[in-house]
Short mmCIF file of C-alpha atoms in Angstrom, two decimals:
data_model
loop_
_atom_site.label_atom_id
_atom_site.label_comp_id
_atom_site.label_asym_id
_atom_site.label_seq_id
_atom_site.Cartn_x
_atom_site.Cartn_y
_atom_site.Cartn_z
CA UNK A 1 1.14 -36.20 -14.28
CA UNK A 2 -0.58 -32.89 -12.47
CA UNK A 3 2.23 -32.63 -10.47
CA UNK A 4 1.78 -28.97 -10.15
CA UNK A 5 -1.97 -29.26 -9.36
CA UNK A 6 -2.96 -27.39 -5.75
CA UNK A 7 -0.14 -25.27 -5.90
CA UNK A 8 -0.43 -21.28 -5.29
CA UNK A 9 1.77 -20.00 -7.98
CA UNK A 10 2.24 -16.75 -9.39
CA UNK A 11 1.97 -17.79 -13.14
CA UNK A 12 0.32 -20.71 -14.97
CA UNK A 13 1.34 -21.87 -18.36
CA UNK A 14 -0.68 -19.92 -20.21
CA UNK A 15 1.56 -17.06 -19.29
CA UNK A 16 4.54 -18.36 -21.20
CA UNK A 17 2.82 -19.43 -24.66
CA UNK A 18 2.16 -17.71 -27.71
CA UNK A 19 -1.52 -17.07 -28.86
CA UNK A 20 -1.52 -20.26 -31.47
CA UNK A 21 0.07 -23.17 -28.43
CA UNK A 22 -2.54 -21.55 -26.12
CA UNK A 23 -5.29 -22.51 -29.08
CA UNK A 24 -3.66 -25.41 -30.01
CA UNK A 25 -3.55 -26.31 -26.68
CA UNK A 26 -7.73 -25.81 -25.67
CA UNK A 27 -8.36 -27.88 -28.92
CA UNK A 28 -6.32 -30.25 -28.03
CA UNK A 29 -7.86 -30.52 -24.02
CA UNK A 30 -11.47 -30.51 -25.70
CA UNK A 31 -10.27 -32.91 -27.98
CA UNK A 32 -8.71 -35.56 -24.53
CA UNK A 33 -12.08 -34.33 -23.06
CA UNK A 34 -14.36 -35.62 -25.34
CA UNK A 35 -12.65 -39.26 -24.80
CA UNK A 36 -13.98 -39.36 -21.21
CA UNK A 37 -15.74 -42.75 -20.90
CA UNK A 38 -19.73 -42.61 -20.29
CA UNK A 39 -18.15 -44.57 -16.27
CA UNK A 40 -16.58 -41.48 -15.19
CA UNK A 41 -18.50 -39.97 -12.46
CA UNK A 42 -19.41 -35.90 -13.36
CA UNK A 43 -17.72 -35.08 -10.17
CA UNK A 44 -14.61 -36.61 -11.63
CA UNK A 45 -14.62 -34.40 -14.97
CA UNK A 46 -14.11 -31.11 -13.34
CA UNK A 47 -10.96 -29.76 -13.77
CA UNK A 48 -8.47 -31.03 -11.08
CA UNK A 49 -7.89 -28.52 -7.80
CA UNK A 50 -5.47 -30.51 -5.89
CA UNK A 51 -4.18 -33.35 -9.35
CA UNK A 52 -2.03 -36.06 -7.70
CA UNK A 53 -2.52 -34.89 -3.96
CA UNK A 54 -6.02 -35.87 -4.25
CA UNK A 55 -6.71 -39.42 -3.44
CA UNK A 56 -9.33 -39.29 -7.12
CA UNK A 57 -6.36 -38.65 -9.09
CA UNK A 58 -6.18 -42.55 -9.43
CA UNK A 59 -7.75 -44.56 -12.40
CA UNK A 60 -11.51 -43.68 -12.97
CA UNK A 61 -11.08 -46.38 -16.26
CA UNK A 62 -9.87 -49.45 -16.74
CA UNK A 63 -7.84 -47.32 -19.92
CA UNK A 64 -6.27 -45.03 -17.07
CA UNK A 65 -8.64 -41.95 -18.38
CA UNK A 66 -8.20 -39.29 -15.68
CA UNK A 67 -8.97 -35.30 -16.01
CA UNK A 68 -5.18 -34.10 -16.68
CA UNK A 69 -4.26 -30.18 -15.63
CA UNK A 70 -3.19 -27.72 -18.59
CA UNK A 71 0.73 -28.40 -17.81
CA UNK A 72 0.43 -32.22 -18.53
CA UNK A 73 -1.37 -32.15 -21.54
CA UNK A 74 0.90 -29.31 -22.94
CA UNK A 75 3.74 -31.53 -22.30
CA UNK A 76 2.12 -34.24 -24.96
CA UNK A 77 0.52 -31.95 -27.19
CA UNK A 78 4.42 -30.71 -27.44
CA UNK A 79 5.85 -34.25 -27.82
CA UNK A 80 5.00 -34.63 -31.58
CA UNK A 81 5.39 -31.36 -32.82
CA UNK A 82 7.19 -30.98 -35.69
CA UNK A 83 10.20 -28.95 -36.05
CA UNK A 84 11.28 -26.65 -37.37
CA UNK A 85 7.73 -25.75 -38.60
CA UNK A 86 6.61 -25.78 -34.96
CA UNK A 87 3.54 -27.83 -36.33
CA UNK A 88 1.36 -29.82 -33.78
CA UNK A 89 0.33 -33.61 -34.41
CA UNK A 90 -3.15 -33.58 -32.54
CA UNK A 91 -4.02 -37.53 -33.62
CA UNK A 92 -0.57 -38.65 -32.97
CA UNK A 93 -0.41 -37.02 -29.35
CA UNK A 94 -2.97 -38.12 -28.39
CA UNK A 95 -2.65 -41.69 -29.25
CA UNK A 96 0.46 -41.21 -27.02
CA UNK A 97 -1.41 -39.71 -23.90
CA UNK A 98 -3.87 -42.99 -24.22
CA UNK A 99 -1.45 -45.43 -24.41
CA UNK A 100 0.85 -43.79 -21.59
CA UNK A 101 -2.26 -43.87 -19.57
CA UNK A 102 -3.01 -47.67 -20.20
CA UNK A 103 0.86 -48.06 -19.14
CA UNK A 104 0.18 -46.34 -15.84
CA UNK A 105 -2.38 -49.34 -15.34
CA UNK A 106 0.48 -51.88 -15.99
CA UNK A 107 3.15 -50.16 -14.10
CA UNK A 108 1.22 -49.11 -11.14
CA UNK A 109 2.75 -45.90 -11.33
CA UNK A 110 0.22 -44.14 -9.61
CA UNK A 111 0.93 -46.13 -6.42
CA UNK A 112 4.71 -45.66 -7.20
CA UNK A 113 3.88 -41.70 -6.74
CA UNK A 114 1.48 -42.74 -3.94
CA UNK A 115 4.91 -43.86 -2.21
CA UNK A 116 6.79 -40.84 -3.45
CA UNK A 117 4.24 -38.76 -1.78
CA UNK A 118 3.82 -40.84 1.50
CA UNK A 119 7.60 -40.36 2.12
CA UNK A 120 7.25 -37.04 1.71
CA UNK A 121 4.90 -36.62 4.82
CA UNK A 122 7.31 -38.59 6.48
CA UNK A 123 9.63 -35.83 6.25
CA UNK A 124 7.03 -33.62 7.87
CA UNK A 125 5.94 -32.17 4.11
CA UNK A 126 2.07 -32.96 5.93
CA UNK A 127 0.75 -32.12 2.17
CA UNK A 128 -2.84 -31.25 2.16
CA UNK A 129 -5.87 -32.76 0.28
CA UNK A 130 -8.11 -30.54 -1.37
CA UNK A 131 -10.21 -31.00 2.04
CA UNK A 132 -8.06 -28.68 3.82
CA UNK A 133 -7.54 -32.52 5.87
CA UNK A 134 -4.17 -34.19 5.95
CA UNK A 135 -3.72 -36.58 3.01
CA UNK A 136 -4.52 -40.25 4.52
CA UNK A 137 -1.34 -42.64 4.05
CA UNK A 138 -1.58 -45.11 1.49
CA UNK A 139 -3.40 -48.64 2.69
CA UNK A 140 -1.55 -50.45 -0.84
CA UNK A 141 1.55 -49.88 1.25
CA UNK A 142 3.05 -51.50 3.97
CA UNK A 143 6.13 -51.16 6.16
CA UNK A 144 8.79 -53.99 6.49
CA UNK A 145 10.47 -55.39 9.33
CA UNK A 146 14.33 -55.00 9.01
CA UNK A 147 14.25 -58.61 8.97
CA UNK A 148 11.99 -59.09 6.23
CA UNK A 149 14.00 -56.35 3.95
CA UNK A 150 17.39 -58.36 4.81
CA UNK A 151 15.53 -61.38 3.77
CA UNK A 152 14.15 -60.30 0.72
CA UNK A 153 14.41 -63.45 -2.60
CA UNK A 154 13.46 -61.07 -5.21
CA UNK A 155 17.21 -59.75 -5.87
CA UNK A 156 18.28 -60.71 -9.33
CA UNK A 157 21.23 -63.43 -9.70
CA UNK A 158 24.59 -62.11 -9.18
CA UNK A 159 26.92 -61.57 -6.06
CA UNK A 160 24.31 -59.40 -4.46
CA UNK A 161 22.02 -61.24 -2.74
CA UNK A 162 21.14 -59.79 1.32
CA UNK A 163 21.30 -63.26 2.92
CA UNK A 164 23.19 -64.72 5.51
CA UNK A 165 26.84 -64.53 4.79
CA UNK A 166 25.89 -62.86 1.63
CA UNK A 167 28.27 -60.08 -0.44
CA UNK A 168 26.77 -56.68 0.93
CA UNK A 169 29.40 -54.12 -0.87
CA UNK A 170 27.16 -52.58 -2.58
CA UNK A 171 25.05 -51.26 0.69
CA UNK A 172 28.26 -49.91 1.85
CA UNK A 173 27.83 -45.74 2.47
CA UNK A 174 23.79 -46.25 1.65
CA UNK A 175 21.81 -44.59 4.53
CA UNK A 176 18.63 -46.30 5.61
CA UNK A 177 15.95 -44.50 6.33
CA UNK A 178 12.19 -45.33 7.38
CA UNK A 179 10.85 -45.34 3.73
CA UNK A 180 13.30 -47.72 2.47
CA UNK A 181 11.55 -50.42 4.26
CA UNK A 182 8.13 -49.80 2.28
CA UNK A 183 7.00 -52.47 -0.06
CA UNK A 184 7.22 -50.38 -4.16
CA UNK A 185 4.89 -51.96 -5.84
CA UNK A 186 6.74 -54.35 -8.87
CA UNK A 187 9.92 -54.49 -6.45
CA UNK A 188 11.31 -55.04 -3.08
CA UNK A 189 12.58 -52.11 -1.20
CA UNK A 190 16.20 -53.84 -1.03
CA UNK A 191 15.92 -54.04 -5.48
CA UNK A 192 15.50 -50.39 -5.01
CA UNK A 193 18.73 -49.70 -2.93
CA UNK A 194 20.52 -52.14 -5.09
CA UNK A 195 19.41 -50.26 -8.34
CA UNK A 196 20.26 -46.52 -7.25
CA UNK A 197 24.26 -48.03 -6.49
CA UNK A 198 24.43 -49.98 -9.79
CA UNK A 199 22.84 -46.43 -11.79
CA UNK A 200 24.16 -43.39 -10.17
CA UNK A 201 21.00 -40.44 -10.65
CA UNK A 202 21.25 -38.06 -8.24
CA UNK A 203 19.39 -34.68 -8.29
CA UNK A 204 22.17 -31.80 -7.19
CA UNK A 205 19.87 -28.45 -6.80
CA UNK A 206 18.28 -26.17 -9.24
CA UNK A 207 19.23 -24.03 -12.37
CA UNK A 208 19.46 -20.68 -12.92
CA UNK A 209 15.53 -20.78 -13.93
CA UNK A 210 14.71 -22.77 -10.95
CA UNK A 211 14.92 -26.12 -12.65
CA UNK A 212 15.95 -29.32 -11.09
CA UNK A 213 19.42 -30.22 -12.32
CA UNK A 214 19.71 -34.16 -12.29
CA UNK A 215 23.74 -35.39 -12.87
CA UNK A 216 24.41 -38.85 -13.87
CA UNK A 217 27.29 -40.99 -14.01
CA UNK A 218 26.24 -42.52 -17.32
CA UNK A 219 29.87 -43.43 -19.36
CA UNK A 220 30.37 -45.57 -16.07
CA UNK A 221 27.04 -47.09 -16.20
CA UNK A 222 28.01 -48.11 -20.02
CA UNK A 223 31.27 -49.54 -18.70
CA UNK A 224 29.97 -51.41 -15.94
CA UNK A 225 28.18 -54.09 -17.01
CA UNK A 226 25.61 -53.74 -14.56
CA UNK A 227 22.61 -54.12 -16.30
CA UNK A 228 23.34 -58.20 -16.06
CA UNK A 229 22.14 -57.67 -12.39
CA UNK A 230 18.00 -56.76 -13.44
CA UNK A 231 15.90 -58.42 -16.15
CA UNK A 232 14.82 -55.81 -18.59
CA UNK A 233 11.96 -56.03 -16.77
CA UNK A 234 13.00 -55.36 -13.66
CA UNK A 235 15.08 -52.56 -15.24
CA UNK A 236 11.99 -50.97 -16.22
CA UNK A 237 9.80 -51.40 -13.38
CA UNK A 238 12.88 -49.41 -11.16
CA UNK A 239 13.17 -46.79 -13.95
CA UNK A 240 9.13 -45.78 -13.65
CA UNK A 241 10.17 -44.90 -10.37
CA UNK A 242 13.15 -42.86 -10.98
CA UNK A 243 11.24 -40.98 -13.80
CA UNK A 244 8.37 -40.32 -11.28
CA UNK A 245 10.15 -38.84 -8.61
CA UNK A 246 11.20 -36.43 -11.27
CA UNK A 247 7.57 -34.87 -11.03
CA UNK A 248 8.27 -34.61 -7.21
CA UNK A 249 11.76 -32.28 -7.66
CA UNK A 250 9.41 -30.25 -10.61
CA UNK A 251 6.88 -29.47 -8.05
CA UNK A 252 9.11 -28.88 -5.15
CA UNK A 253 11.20 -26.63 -7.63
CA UNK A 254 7.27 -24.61 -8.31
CA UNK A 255 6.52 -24.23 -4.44
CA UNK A 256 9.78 -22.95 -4.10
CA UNK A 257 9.76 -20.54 -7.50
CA UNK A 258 6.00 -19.82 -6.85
CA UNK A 259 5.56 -20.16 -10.80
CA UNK A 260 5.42 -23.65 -13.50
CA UNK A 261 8.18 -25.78 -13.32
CA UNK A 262 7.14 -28.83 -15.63
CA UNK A 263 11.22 -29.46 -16.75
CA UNK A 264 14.53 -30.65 -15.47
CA UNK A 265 17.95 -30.25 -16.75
CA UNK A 266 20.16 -33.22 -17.21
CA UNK A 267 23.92 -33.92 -17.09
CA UNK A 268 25.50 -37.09 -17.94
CA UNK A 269 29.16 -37.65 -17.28
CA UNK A 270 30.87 -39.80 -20.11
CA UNK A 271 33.75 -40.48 -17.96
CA UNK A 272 34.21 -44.19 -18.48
CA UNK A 273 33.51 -44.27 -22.38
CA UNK A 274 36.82 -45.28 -23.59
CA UNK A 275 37.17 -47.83 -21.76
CA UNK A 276 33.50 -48.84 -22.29
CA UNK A 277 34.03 -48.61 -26.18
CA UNK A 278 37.32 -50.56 -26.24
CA UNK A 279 35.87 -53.97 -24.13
CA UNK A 280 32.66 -53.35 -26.18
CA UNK A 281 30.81 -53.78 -22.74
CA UNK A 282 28.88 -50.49 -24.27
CA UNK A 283 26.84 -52.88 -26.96
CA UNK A 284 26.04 -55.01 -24.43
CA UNK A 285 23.75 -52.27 -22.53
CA UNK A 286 22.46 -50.96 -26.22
CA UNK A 287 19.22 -53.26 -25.88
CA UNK A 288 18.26 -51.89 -22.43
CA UNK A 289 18.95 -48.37 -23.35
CA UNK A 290 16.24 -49.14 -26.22
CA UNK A 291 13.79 -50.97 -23.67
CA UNK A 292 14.46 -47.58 -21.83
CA UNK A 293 13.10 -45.39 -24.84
CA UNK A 294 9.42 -47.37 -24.71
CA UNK A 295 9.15 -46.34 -21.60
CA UNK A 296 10.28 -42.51 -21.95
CA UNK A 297 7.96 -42.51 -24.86
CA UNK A 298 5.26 -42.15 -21.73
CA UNK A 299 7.33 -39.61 -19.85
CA UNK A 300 7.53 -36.90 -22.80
CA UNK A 301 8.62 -33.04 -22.97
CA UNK A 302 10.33 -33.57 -19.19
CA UNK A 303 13.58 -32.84 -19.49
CA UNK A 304 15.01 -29.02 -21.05
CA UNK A 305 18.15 -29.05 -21.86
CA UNK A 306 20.25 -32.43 -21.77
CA UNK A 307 23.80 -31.89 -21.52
CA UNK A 308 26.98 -34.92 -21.98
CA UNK A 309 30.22 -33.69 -20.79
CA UNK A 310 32.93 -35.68 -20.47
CA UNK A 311 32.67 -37.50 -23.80
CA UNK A 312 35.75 -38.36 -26.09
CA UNK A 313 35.73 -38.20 -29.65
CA UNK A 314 36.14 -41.77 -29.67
CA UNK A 315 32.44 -41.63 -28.79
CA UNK A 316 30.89 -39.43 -30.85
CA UNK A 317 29.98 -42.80 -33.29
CA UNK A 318 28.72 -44.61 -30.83
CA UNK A 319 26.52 -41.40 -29.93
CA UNK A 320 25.22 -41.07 -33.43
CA UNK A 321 23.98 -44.48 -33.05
CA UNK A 322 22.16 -43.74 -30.01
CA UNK A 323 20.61 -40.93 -31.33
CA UNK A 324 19.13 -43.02 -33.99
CA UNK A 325 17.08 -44.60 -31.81
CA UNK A 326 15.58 -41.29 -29.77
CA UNK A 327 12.32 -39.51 -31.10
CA UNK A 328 13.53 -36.07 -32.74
CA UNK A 329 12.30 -33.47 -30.16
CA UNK A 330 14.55 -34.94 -27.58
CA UNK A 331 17.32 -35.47 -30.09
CA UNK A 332 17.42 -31.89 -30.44
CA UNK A 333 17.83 -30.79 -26.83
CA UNK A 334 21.53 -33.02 -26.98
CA UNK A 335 24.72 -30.73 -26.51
CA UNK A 336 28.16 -32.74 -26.51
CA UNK A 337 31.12 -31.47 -24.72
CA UNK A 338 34.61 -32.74 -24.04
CA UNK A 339 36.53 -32.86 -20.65
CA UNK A 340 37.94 -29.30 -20.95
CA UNK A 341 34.76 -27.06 -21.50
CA UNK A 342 31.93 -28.72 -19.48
CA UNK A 343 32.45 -26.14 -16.79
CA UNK A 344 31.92 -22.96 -18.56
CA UNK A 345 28.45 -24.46 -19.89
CA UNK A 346 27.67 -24.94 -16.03
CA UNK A 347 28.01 -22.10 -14.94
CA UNK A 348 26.23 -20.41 -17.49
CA UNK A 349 22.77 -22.86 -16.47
CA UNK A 350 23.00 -23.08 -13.24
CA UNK A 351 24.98 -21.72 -9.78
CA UNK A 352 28.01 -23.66 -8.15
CA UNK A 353 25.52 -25.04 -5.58
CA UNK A 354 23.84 -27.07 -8.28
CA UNK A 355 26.98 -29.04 -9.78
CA UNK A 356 28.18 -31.72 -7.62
CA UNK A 357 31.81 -31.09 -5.52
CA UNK A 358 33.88 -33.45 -7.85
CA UNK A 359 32.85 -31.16 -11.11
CA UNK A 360 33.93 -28.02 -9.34
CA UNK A 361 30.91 -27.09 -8.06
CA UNK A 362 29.53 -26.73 -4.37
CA UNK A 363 26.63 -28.75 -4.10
CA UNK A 364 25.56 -30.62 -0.84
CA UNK A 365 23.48 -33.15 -2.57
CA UNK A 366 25.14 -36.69 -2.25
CA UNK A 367 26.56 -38.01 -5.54
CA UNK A 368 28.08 -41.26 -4.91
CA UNK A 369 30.67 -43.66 -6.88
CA UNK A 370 28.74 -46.12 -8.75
CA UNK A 371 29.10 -50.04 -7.88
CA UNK A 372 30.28 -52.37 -10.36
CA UNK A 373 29.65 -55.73 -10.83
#
């Protein structure tokens, strides 16, 4: 949320809707607005300068009621609009903004972006308040010894477990760096490693419109059986983060673009399907990709254009399935192709740089083989 608050950009949404979203859209701010509880301090209900850089960006309510920037609240306004009428559903969006706020409570998200934003002044980012004064570091966080984060008990049962004479495989090729020791809040630093081997997500550059391009190696991740290592729980807790840092990329993608960037483009390899399909391992991971969906529900209007290459026609049923199950604006957005003419629709989205090496493309970005259980 506001990730594109504080930025200098040479356009703001407004630019790119029609005359009815931009009115839609101040009824439905005045309409958010007017929910502001009597606690909020007047300070608090101007409109944000500086969003999720500024240390007021967190909670104000115990509901998680915080001023939200134009780009956020067009994203749920958008979430529940009807198509092909192009209708908005004022009541129903905003019953999803409130609850998605109250979630934020519950998932400590905000201190899950507080980390995201921490490591990126660790990379020498140094991003400002709206002070003009170096953003202070997070005091929720804390920095583990290497011998606490080899020690850690919070690793779900299986054969990965980082203690003494313990199977460590799946760390094999992972590069640790300074903020993988940092305590996330709802998981250990070492769940977090362990999670981005068993679910391959790796963001591979930008699209032709300046978009991050995310690639993942999802027919695999269906295969694997993997989700046996994490509680649903704990599954969920992991994915808040991975859907936060996708704010992070958007922004990055705006500084760089100098205009909105409030979407992504994804790619999902089916590769790994078949064989998923024919030991019926893929029914087994149906529950968590539904646990997934509550959570998305809060994350709405993020991703552009969602691409699945790679997929058989032996699929395609298990796909309409799936699709059952996903709210009709991001339903829409799906385009199937098989193994011979994924690579045609890349280049037509984005340049070589942003497809990873093994798909023909050029990109530096590391995109790993996915550990199995």
């Amino acid at each position: 949320m506001n990730q594109l608050c504080g930025l200098e950009l040479e356009s703001t949404i407004d630019d790119y809707l029609s005359e009815a979203e931009r009115i839609a859209l101040k009824e439905f701010t005045e309409v958010y607005e007017g929910t502001c509880p009597e606690a909020i301090s007047p300070a608090s209900k101007v409109s944000p300068q500086f969003g999720m850089l500024d240390e007021h960006h967190h909670l104000h309510s115990e509901d998680g009621w915080r001023k939200l920037d134009q780009v956020t609240l067009y994203r749920f306004l958008c979430a529940d609009r009807v198509s092909p009428t192009g209708k908005f559903q004022q009541a129903k969006s905003l019953d999803r903004l409130q609850r998605a706020l109250r979630h934020r409570t519950v998932s400590k998200a905000d201190a899950i972006l507080d980390w995201w934003m921490d490591r990126l002044e660790q990379q020498g980012h140094h991003v400002k308040a709206g002070s003009g004064e170096p953003r202070k570091p997070n005091r929720m966080l804390r920095k583990l010894s290497s011998s606490s984060l080899y020690s850690s008990s919070s690793i779900a049962t299986g054969s990965f477990r980082i203690e003494e004479g313990a199977d460590t495989s799946l760390l094999e090729d992972v590069e640790f760096v300074p903020h993988h020791q940092i305590r996330h809040p709802g998981f250990s630093a070492i769940d977090l490693e362990k999670y981005r081997r068993l679910r391959i997500r790796e963001f591979s550059g930008r699209c032709h419109k300046g978009q991050p391009v995310l690639f993942e190696r999802l027919g695999a991740f269906l295969g694997s059986g993997n989700h046996v290592h994490f509680s649903h729980e704990e599954w969920m807790q992991l994915y808040i983060w991975d859907l936060e840092r996708h704010f992070i990329e958007m922004r990055e993608a705006a500084k760089a673009n100098g205009k909105p960037v409030h979407k992504y483009i994804f790619c999902g390899d089916g590769q790994g399907m078949v064989e998923a399909i024919m030991n019926r391992s893929i029914w087994k991971v149906v529950p968590l990709l539904k646990a997934y969906k509550a959570v998305e529900d809060f994350y709405p209007e993020i991703a552009d254009t969602i691409i699945l290459f790679n997929v058989p026609k032996i699929a395609t049923f298990f796909y309409r399935m799936v699709r059952g199950f996903l709210d009709p604006v991001t339903a829409e957005k799906i385009n199937l192709y098989s193994t011979s003419d994924y690579k045609e629709v890349f280049s037509k989205i984005m340049p070589l740089d942003a497809v990873p090496q093994e798909y023909g493309g050029t990109s530096k970005k590391q995109y790993p083989k996915m550990a199995s259980s």
